[in-house]
PDB file of C-alpha atoms and ligand atoms in Angstrom:
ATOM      1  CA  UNK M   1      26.565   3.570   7.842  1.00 73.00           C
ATOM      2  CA  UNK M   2      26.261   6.123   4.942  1.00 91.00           C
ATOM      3  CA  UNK M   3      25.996   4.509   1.799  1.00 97.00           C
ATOM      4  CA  UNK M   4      25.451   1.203   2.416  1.00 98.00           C
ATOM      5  CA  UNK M   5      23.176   0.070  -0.505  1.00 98.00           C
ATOM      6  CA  UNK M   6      25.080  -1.105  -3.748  1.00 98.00           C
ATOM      7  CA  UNK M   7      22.357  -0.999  -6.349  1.00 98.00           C
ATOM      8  CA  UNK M   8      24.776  -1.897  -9.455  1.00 98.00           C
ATOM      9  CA  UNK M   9      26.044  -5.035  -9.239  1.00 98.00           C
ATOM     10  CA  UNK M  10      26.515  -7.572 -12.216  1.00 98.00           C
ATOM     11  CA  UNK M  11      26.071 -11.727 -11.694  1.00 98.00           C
ATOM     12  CA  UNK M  12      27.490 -13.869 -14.682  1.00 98.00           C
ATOM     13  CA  UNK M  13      23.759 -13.856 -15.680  1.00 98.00           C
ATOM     14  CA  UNK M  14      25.189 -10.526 -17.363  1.00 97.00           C
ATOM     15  CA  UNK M  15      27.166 -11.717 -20.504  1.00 97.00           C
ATOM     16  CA  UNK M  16      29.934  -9.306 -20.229  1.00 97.00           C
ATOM     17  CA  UNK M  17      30.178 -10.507 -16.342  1.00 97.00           C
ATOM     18  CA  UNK M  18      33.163 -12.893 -15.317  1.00 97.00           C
ATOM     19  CA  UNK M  19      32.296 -16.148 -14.289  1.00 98.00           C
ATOM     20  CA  UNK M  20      33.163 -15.762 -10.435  1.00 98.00           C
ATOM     21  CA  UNK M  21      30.223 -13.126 -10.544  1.00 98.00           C
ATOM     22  CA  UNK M  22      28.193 -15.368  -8.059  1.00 98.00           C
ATOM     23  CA  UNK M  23      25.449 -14.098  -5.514  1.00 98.00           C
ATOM     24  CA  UNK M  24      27.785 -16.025  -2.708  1.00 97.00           C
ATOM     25  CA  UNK M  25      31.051 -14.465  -3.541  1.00 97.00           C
ATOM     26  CA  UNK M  26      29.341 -10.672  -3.453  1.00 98.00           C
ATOM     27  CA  UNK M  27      27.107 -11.604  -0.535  1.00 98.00           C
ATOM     28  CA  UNK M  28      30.874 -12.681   1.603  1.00 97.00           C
ATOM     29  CA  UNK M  29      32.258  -9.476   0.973  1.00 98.00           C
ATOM     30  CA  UNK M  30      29.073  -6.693   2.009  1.00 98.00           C
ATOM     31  CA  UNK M  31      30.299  -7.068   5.552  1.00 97.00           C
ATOM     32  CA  UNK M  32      33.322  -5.844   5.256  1.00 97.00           C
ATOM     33  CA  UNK M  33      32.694  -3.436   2.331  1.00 98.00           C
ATOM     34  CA  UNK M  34      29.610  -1.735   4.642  1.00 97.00           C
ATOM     35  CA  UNK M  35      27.273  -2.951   2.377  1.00 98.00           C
ATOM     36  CA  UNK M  36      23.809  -4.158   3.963  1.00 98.00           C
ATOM     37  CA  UNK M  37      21.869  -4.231   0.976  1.00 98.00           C
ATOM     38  CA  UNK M  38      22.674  -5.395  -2.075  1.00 98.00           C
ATOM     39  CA  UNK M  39      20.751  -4.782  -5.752  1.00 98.00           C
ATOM     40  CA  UNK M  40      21.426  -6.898  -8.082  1.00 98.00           C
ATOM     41  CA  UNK M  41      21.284  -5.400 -12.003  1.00 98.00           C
ATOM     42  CA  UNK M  42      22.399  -7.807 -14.644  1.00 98.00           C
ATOM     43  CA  UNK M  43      21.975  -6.343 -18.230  1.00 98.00           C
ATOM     44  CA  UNK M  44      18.091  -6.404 -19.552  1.00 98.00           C
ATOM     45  CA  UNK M  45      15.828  -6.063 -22.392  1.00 98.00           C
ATOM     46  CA  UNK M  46      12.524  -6.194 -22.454  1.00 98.00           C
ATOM     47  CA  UNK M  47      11.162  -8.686 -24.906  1.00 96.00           C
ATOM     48  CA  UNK M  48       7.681  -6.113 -24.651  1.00 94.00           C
ATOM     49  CA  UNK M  49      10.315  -3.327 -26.366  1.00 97.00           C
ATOM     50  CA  UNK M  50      11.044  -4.035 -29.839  1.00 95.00           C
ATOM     51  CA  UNK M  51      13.919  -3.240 -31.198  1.00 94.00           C
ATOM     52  CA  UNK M  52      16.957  -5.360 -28.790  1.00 95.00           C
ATOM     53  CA  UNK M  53      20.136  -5.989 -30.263  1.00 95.00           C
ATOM     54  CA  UNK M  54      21.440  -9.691 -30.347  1.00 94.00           C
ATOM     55  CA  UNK M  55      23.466  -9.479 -27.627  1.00 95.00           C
ATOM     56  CA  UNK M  56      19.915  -8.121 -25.358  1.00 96.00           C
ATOM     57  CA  UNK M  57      17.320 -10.274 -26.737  1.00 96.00           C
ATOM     58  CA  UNK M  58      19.442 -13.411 -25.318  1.00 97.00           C
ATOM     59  CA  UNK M  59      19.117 -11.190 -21.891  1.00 97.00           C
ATOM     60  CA  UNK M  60      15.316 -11.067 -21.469  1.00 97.00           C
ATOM     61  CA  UNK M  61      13.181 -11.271 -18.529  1.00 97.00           C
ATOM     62  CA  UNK M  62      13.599 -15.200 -17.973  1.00 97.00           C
ATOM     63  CA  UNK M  63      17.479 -14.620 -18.389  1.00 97.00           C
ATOM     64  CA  UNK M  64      17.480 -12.406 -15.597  1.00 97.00           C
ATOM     65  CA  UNK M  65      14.792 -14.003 -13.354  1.00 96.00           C
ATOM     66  CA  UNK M  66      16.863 -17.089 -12.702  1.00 97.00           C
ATOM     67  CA  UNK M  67      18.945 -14.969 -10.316  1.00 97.00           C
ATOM     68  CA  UNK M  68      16.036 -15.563  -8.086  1.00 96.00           C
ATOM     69  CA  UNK M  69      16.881 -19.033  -7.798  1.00 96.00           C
ATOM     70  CA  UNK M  70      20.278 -18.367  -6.995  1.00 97.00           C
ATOM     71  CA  UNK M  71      20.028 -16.589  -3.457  1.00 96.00           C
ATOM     72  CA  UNK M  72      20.993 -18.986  -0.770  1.00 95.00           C
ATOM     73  CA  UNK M  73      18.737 -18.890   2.893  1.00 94.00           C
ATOM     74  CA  UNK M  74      21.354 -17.202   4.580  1.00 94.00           C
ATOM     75  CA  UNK M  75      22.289 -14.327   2.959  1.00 96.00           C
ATOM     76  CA  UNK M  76      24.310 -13.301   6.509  1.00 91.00           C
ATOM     77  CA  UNK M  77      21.583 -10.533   6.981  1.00 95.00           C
ATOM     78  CA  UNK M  78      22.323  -9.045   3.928  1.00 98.00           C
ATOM     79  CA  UNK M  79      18.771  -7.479   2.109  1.00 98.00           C
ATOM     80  CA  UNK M  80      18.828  -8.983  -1.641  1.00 98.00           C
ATOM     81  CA  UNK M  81      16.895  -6.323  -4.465  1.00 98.00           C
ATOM     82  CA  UNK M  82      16.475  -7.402  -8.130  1.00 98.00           C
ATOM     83  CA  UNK M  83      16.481  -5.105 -10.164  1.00 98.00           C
ATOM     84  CA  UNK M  84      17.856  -4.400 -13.941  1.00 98.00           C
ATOM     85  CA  UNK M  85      20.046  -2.303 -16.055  1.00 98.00           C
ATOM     86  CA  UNK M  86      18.701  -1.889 -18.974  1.00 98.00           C
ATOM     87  CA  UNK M  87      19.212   1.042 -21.844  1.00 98.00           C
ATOM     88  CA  UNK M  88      18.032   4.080 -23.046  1.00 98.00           C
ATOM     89  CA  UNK M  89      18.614   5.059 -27.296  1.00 97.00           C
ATOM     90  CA  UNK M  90      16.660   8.092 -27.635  1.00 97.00           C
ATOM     91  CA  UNK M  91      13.532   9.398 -28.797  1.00 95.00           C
ATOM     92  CA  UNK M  92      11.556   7.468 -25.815  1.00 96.00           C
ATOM     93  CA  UNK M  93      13.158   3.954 -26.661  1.00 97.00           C
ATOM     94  CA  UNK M  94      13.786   2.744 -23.423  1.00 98.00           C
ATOM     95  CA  UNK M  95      14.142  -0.870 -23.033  1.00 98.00           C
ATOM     96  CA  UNK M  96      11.709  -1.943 -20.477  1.00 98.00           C
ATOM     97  CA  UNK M  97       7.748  -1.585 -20.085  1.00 98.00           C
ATOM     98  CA  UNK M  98       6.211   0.424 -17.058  1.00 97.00           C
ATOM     99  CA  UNK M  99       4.499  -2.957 -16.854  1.00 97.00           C
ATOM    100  CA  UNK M 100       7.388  -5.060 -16.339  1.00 98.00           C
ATOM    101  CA  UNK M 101       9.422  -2.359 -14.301  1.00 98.00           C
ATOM    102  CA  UNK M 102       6.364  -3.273 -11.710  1.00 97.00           C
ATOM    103  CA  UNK M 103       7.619  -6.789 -11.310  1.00 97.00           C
ATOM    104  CA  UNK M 104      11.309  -5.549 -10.345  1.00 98.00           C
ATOM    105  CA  UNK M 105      12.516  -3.957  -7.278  1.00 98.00           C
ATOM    106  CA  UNK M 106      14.612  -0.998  -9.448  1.00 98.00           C
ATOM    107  CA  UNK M 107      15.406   0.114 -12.778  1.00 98.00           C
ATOM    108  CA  UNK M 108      18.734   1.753 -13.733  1.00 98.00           C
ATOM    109  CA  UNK M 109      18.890   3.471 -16.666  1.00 98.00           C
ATOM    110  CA  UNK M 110      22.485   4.541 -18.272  1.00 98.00           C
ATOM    111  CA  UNK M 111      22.875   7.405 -20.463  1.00 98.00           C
ATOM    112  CA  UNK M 112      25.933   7.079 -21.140  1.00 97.00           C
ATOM    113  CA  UNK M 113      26.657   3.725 -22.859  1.00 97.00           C
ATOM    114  CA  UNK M 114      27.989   5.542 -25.622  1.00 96.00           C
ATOM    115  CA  UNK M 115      30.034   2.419 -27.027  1.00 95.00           C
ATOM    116  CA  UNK M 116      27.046   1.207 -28.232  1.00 94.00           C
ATOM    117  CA  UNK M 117      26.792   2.670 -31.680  1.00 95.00           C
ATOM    118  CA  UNK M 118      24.799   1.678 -33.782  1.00 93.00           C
ATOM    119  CA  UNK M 119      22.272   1.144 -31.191  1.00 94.00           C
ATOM    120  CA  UNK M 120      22.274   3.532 -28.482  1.00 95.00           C
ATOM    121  CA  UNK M 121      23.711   5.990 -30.382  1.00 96.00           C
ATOM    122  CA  UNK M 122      24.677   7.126 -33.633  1.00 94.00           C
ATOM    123  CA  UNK M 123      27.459   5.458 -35.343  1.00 95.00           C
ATOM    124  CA  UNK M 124      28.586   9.178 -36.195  1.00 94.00           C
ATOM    125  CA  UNK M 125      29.106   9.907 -32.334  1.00 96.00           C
ATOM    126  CA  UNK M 126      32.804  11.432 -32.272  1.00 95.00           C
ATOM    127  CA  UNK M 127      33.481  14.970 -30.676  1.00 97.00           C
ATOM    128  CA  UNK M 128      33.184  16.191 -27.488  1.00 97.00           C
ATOM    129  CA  UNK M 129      30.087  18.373 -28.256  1.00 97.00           C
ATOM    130  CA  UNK M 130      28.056  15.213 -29.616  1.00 97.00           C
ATOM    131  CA  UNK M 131      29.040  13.385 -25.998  1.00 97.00           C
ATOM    132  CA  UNK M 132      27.799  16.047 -23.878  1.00 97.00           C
ATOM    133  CA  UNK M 133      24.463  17.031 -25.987  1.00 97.00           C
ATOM    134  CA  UNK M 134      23.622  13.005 -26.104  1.00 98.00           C
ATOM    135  CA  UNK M 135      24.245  12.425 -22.278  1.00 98.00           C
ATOM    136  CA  UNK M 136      22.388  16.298 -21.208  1.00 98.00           C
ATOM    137  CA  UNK M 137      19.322  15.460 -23.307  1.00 98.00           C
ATOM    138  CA  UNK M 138      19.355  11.882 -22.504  1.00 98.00           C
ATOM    139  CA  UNK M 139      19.359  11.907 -18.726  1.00 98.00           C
ATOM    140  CA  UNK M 140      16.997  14.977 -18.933  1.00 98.00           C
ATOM    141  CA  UNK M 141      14.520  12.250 -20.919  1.00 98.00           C
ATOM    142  CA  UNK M 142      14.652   9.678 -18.835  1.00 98.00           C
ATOM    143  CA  UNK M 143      14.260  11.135 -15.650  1.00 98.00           C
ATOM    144  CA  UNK M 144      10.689  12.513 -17.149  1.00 98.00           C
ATOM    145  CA  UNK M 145       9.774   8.903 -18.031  1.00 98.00           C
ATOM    146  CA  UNK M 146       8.682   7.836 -14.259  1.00 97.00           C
ATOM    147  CA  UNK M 147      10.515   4.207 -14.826  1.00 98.00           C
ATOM    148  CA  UNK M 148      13.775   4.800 -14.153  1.00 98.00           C
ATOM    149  CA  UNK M 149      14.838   4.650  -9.951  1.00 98.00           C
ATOM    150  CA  UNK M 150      18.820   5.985 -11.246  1.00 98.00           C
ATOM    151  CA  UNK M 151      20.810   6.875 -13.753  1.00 98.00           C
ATOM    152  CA  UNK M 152      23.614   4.423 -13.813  1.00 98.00           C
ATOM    153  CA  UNK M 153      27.276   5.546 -13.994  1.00 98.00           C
ATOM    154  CA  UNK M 154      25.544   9.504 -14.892  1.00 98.00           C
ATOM    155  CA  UNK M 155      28.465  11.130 -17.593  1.00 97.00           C
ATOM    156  CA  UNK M 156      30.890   8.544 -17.608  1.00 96.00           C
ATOM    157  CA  UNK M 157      30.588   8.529 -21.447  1.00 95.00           C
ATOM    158  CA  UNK M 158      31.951   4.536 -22.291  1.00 94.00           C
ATOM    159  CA  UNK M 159      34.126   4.246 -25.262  1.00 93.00           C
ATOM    160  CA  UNK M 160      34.987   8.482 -25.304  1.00 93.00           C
ATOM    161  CA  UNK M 161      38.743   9.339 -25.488  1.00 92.00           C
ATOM    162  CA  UNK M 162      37.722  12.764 -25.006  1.00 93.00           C
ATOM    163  CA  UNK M 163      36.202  12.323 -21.574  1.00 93.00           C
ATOM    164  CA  UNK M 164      37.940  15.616 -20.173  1.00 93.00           C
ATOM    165  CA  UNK M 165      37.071  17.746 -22.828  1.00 95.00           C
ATOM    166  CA  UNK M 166      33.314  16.610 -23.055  1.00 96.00           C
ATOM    167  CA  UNK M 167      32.600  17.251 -19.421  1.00 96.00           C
ATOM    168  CA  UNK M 168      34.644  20.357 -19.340  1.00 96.00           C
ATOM    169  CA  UNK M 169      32.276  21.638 -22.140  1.00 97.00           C
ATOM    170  CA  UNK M 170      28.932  20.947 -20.260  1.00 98.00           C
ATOM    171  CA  UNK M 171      28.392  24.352 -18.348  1.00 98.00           C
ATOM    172  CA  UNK M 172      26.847  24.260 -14.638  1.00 98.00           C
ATOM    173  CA  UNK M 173      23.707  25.484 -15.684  1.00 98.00           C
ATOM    174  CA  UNK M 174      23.719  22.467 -18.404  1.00 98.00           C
ATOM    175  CA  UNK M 175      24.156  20.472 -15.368  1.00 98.00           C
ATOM    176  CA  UNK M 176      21.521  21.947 -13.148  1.00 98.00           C
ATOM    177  CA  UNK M 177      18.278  21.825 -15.635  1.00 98.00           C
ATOM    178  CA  UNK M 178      19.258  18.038 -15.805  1.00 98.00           C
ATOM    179  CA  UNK M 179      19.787  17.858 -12.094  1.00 98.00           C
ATOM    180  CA  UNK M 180      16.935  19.711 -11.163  1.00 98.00           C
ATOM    181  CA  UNK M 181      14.473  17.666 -13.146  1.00 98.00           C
ATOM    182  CA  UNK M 182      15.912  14.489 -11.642  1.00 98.00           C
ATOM    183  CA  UNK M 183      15.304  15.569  -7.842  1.00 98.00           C
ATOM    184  CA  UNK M 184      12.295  16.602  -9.077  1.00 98.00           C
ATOM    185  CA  UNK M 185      10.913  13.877 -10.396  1.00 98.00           C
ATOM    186  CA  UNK M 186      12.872  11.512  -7.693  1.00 98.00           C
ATOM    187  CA  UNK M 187      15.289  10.377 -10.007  1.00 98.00           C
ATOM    188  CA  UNK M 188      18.319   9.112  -7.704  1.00 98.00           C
ATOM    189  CA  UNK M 189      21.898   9.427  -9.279  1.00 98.00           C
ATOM    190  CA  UNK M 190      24.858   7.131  -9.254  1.00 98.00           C
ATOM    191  CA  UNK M 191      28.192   7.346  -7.295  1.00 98.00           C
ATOM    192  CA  UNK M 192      30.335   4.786  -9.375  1.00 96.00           C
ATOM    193  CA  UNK M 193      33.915   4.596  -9.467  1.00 95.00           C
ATOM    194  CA  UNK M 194      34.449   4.634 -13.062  1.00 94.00           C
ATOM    195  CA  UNK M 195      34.837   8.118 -12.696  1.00 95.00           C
ATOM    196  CA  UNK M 196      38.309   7.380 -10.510  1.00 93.00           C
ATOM    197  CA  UNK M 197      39.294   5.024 -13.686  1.00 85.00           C
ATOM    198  CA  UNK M 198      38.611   7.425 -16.376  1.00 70.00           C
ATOM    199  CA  UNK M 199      41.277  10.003 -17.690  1.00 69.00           C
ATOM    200  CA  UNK M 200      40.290  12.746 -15.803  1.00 78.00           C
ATOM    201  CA  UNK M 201      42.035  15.205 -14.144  1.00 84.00           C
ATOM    202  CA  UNK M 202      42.747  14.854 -10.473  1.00 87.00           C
ATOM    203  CA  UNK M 203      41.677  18.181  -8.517  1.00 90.00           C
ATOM    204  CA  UNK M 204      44.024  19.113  -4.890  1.00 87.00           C
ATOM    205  CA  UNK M 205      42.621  16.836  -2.711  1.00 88.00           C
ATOM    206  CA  UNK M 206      43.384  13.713  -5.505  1.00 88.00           C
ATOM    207  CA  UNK M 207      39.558  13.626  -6.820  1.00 91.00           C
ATOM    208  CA  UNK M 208      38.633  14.117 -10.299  1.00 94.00           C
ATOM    209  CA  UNK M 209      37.629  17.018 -10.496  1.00 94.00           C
ATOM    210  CA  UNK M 210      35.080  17.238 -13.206  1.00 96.00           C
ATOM    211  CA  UNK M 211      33.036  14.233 -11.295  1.00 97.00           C
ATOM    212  CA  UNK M 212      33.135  16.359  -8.309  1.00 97.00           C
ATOM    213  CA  UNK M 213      32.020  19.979  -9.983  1.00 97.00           C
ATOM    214  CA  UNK M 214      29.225  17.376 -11.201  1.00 98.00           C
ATOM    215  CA  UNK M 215      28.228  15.892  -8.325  1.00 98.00           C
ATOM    216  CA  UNK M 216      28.241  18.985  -6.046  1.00 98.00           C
ATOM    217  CA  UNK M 217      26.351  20.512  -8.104  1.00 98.00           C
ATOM    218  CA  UNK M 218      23.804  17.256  -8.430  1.00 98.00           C
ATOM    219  CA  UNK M 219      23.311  17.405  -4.653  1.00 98.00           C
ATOM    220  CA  UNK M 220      22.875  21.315  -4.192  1.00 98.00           C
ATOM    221  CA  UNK M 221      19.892  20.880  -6.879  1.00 98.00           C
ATOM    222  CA  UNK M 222      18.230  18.428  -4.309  1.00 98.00           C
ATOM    223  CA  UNK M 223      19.199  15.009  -5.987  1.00 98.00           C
ATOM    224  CA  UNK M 224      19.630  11.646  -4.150  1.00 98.00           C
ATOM    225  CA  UNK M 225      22.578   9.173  -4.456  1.00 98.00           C
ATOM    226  CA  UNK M 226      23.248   5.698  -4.482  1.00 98.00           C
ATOM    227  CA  UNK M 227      26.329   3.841  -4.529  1.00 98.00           C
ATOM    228  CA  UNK M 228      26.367   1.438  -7.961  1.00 98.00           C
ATOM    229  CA  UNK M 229      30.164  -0.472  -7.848  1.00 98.00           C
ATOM    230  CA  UNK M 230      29.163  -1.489 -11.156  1.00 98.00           C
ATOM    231  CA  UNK M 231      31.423  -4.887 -10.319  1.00 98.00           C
ATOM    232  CA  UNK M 232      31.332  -7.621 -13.045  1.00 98.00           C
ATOM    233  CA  UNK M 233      33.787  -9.959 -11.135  1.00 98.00           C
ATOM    234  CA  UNK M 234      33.628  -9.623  -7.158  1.00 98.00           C
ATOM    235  CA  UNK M 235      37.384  -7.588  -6.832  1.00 97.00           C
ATOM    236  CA  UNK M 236      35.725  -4.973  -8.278  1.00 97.00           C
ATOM    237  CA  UNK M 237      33.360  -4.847  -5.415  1.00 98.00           C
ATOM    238  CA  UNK M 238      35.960  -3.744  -2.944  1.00 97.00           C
ATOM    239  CA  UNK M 239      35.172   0.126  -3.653  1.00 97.00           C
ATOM    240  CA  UNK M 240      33.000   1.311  -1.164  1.00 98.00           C
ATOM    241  CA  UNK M 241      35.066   3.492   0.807  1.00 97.00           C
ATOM    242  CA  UNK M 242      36.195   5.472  -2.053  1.00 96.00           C
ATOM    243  CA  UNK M 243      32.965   6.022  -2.659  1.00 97.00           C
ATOM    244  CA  UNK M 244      32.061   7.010   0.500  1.00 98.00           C
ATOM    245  CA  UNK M 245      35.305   9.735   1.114  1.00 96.00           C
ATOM    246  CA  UNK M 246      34.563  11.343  -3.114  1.00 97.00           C
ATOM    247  CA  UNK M 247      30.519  11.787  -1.825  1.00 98.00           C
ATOM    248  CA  UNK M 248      31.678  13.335   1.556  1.00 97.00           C
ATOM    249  CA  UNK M 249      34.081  15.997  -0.743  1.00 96.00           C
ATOM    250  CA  UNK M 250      31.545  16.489  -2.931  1.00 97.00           C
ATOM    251  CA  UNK M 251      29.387  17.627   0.369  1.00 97.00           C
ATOM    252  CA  UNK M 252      27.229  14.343  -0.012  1.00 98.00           C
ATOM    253  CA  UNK M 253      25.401  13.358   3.374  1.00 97.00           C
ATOM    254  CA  UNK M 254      22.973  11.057   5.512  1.00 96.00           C
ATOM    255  CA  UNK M 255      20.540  13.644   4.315  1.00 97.00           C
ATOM    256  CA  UNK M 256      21.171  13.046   0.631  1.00 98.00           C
ATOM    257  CA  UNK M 257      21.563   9.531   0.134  1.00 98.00           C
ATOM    258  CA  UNK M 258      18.818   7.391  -1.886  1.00 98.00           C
ATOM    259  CA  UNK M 259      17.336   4.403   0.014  1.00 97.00           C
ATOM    260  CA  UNK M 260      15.630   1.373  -1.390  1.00 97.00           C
ATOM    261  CA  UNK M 261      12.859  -0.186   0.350  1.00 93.00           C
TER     262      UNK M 261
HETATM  263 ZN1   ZN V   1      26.418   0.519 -17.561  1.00 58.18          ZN
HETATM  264 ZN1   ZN V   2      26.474  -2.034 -15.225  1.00 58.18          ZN
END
């Protein structure tokens, strides 16, 4: 089955998850979703970074690691991967060591949790130009870093009422240096279906179009996907096919899908 590892899921270790976020609930429903491997990546800060907010320093490598205690002995042949999403705020802050990265199956990286301001970004973050110069030079970073396995939820700016009109702006070639660097330096991308939630514009065949110029252009520069549902409550889970029909439009195969050992 194409696209069959969810690497962005969120358990109520997260604190922004729901509380019927539970390893059983999501492990009942990969069957039916396609879903044979599932990667788990509550919120994270590394307590070796300085510099977490309050909200990350109460989600620090203990926080997380509990999940491992939480995986029952039949996981109904579903493969379990921990891994982490943790955050990027410029000028090489990333919030996890190389060292602890080593003790995790995968490390998402967003660059695109603009909502954060103050802390990601700039509290003066406000036109489209700003979004789409933060999330270009961003990703480019962080895929140069050698931490990061994907870029979670890549230009799905959070918080932007201008979504349209920022990712309108960002040119293909704007697109392709980032791109480029990321296959090259085996940097997998995202398929997440925030971008059928946001207010974008729906191209002819009902697919939002800007997501689509993105990702076409994503996989013609060589990059790898992943499927990330992004779910904080299990119905959000249910996504997968959606998923799977946008990466087929967008020319997205066997050949170009990201795999997780
Ligand atoms: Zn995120
Ligand atoms: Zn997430």
């Amino acid at each position: 089955m194409f696209l069959n590892q969810d690497l962005h899921v969120h358990t109520n270790l997260s604190l922004c998850a729901k509380s019927d976020a539970t390893v059983d609930a999501y492990l009942a429903l990969c069957k039916d979703e396609g879903i044979t491997t599932i990667g788990f990546s509550d919120h994270f800060w590394d307590p070796n970074v300085p510099g977490a907010s309050d909200w990350y320093a109460k989600q620090d490598f203990t926080h997380i690691n509990v999940l491992r205690t939480r995986i029952p002995k039949d996981t109904h042949g579903v493969q379990v991967r921990f891994g982490c999403e943790t955050e990027y705020c410029g000028h090489g802050k990333l919030g996890i060591s190389r060292e602890t990265a080593r003790l995790l199956d995968f490390v998402l990286v967003p660059t695109s949790h603009t909502h954060m301001k103050g802390f990601t970004v700039p509290f003066d973050l406000h036109t489209p130009e700003q979004y789409r110069r933060i999330m270009l030079d961003r990703t480019y970073e962080v895929v140069h870093m050698g931490i990061a396995t994907g870029i979670a939820h890549p230009f799905v700016p959070l918080g932007c009422t201008c979504i349209e009109e920022t990712l309108h702006g960002i040119t293909d070639s704007d697109y392709r240096k980032v791109c480029e660097a990321a296959a090259k330096n085996g940097v997998a991308m995202e398929i997440n279906p925030d971008i059928f939630n946001h207010k974008c514009a729906d191209d002819a065949d009902g697919q939002p179009g800007e997501y689509r110029r993105f990702f076409t252009i994503a996989r013609e520069c060589g990059c790898k996907f992943f499927a990330g549902c992004d779910a904080h409550t299990p119905k959000s889970f249910l996504c997968h096919d959606r998923i799977r029909e946008f990466a087929r439009i967008c020319g997205i195969t066997e050949d170009n899908i990201f795999i997780l050992a």
